[in-house]
Tab-separated table of N, CA and C in Angstrom:
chain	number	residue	atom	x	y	z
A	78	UNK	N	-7.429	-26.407	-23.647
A	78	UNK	CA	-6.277	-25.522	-23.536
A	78	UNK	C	-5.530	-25.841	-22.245
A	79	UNK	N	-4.098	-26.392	-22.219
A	79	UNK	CA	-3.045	-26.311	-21.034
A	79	UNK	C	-2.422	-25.114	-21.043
A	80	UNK	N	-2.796	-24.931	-19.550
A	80	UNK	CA	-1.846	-23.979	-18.961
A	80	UNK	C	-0.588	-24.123	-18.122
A	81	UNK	N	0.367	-23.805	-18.512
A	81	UNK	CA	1.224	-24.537	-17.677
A	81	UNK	C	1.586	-23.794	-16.112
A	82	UNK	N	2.172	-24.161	-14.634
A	82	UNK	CA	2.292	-23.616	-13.943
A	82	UNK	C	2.370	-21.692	-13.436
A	83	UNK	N	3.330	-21.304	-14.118
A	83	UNK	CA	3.433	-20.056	-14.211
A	83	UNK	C	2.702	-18.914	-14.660
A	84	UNK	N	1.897	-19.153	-15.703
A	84	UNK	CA	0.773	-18.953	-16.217
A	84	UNK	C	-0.299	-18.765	-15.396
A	85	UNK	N	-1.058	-19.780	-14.811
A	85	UNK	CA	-1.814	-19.828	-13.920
A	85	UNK	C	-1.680	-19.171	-12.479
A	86	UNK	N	-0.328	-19.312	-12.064
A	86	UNK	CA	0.163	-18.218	-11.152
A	86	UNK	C	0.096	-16.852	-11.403
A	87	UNK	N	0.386	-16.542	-12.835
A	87	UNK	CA	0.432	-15.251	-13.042
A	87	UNK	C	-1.419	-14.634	-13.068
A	88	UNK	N	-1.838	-15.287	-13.640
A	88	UNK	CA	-3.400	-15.328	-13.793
A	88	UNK	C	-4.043	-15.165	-11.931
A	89	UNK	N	-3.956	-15.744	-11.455
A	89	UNK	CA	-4.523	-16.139	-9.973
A	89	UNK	C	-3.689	-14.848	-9.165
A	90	UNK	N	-2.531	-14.230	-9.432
A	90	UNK	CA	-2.032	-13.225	-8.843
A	90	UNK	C	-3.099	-11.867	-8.827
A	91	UNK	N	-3.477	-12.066	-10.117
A	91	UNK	CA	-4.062	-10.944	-11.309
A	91	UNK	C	-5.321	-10.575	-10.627
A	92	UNK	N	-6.041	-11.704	-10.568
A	92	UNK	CA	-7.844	-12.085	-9.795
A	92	UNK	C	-7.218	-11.402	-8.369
A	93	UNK	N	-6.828	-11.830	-7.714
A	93	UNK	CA	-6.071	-11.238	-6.512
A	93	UNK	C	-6.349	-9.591	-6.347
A	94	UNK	N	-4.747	-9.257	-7.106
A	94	UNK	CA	-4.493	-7.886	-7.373
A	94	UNK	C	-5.991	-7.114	-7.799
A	95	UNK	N	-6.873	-7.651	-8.534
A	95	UNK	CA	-8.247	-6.774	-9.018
A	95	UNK	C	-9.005	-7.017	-7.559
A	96	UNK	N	-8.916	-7.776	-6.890
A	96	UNK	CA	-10.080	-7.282	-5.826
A	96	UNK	C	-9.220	-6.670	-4.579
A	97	UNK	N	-8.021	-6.874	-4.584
A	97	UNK	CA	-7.538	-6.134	-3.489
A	97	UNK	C	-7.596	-4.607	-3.782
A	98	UNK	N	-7.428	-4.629	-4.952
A	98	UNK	CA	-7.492	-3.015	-5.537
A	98	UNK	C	-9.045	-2.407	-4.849
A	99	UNK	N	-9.904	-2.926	-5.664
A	99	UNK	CA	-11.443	-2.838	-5.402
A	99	UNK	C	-11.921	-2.255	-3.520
A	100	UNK	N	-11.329	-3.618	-2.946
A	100	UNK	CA	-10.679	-3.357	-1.309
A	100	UNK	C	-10.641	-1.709	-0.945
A	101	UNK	N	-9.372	-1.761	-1.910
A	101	UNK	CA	-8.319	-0.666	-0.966
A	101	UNK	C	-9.547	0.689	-1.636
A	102	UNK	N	-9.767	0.899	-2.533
A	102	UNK	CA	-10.465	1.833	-2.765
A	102	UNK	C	-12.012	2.036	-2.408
A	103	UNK	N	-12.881	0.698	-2.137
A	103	UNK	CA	-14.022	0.881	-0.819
A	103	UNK	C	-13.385	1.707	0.446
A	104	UNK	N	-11.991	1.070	0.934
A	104	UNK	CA	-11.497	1.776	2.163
A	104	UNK	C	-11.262	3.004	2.115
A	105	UNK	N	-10.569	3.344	0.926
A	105	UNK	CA	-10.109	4.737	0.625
A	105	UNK	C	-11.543	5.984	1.088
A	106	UNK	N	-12.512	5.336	0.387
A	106	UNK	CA	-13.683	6.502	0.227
A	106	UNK	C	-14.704	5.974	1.635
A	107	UNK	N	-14.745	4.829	2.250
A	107	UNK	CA	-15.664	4.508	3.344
A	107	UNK	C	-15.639	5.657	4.249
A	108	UNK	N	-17.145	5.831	4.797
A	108	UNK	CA	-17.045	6.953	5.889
A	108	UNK	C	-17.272	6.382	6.711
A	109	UNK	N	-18.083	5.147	7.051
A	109	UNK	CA	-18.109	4.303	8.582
A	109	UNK	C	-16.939	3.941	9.009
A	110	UNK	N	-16.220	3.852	10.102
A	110	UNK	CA	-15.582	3.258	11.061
A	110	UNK	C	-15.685	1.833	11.000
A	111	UNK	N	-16.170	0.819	10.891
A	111	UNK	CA	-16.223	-0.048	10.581
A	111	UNK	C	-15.715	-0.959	8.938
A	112	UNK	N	-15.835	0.092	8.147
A	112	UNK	CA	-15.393	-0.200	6.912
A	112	UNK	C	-13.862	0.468	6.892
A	113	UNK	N	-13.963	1.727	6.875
A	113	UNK	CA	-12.567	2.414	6.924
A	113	UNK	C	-11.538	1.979	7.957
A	114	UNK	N	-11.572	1.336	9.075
A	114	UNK	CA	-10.719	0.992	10.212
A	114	UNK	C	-10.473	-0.214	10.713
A	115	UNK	N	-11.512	-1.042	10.784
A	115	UNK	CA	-12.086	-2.563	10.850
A	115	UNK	C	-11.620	-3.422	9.806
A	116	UNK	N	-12.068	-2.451	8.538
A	116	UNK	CA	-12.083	-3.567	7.242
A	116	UNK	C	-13.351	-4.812	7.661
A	117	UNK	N	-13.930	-4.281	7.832
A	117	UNK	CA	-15.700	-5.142	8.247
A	117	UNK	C	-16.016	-5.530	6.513
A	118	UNK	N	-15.752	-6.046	6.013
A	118	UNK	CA	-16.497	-6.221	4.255
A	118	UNK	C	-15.851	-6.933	3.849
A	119	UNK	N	-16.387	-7.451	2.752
A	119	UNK	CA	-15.489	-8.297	1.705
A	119	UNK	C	-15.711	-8.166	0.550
A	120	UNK	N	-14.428	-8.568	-0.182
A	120	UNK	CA	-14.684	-8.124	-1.973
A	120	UNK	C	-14.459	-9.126	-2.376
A	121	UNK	N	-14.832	-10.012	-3.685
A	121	UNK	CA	-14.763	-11.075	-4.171
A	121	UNK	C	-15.195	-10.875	-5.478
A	122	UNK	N	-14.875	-11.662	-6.402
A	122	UNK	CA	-14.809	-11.623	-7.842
A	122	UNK	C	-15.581	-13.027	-8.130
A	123	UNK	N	-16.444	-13.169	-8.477
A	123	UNK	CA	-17.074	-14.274	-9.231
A	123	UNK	C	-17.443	-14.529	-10.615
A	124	UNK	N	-17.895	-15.746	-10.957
A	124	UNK	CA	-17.956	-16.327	-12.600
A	124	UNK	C	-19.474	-16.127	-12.863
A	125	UNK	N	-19.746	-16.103	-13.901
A	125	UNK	CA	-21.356	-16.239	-14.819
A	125	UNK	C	-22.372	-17.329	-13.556
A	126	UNK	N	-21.332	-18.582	-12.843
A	126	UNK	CA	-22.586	-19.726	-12.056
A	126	UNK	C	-22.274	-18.953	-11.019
A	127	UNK	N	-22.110	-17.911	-10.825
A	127	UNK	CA	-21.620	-17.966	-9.245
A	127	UNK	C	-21.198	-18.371	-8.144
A	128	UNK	N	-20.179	-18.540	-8.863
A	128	UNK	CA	-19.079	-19.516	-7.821
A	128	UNK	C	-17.802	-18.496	-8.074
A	129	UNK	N	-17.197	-18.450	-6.451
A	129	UNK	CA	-16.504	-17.382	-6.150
A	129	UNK	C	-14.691	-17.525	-6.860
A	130	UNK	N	-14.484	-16.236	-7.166
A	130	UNK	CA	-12.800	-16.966	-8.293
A	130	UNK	C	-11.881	-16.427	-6.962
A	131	UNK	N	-12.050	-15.285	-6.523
A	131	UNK	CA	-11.162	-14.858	-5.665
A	131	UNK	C	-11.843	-13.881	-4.159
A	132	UNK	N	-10.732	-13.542	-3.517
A	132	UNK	CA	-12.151	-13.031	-2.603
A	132	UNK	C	-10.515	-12.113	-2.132
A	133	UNK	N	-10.648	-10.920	-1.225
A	133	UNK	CA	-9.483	-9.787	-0.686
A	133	UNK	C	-8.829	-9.835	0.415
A	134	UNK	N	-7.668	-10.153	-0.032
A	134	UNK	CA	-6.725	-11.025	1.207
A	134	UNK	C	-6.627	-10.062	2.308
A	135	UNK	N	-7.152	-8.278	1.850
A	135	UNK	CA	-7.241	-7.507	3.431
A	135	UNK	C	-8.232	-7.178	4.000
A	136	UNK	N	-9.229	-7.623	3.639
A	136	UNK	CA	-10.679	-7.836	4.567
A	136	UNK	C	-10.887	-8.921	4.835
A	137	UNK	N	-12.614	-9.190	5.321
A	137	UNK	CA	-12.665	-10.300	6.313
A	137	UNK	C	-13.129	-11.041	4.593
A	138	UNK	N	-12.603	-12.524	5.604
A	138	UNK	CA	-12.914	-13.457	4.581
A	138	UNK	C	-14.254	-13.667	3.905
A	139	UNK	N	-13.967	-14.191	2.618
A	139	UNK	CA	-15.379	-14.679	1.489
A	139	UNK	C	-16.452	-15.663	2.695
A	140	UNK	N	-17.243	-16.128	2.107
A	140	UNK	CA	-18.900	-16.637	2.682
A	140	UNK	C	-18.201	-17.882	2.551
């Protein structure tokens, strides 16, 4: 199956948007200072081998 440019952009936005969401709502409910203020954590989305698809462009970076 080809995907053509835009597609794949729209897709890779998507992976994005689901863990930033994920993000913002760990932050929302965190009671440590470190999670709620810091953004000390990370969220990331991975496949069946475990290998990482996306990781949350407002916390600290993936491994």
């Amino acid at each position: 199956m080809q995907l053509d440019p835009v597609t794949i952009q729209i897709l890779w936005n998507r992976l994005i948007t689901i863990v930033d969401e994920a993000a913002t709502g760990l932050m929302r409910t965190a009671y440590t200072p470190s999670v709620k203020e810091y953004h000390d954590f990370c969220c990331a989305l991975f496949d069946v081998n475990a290998q990482m698809l996306s990781h949350s462009t407002v916390t600290t970076a993936g491994f």
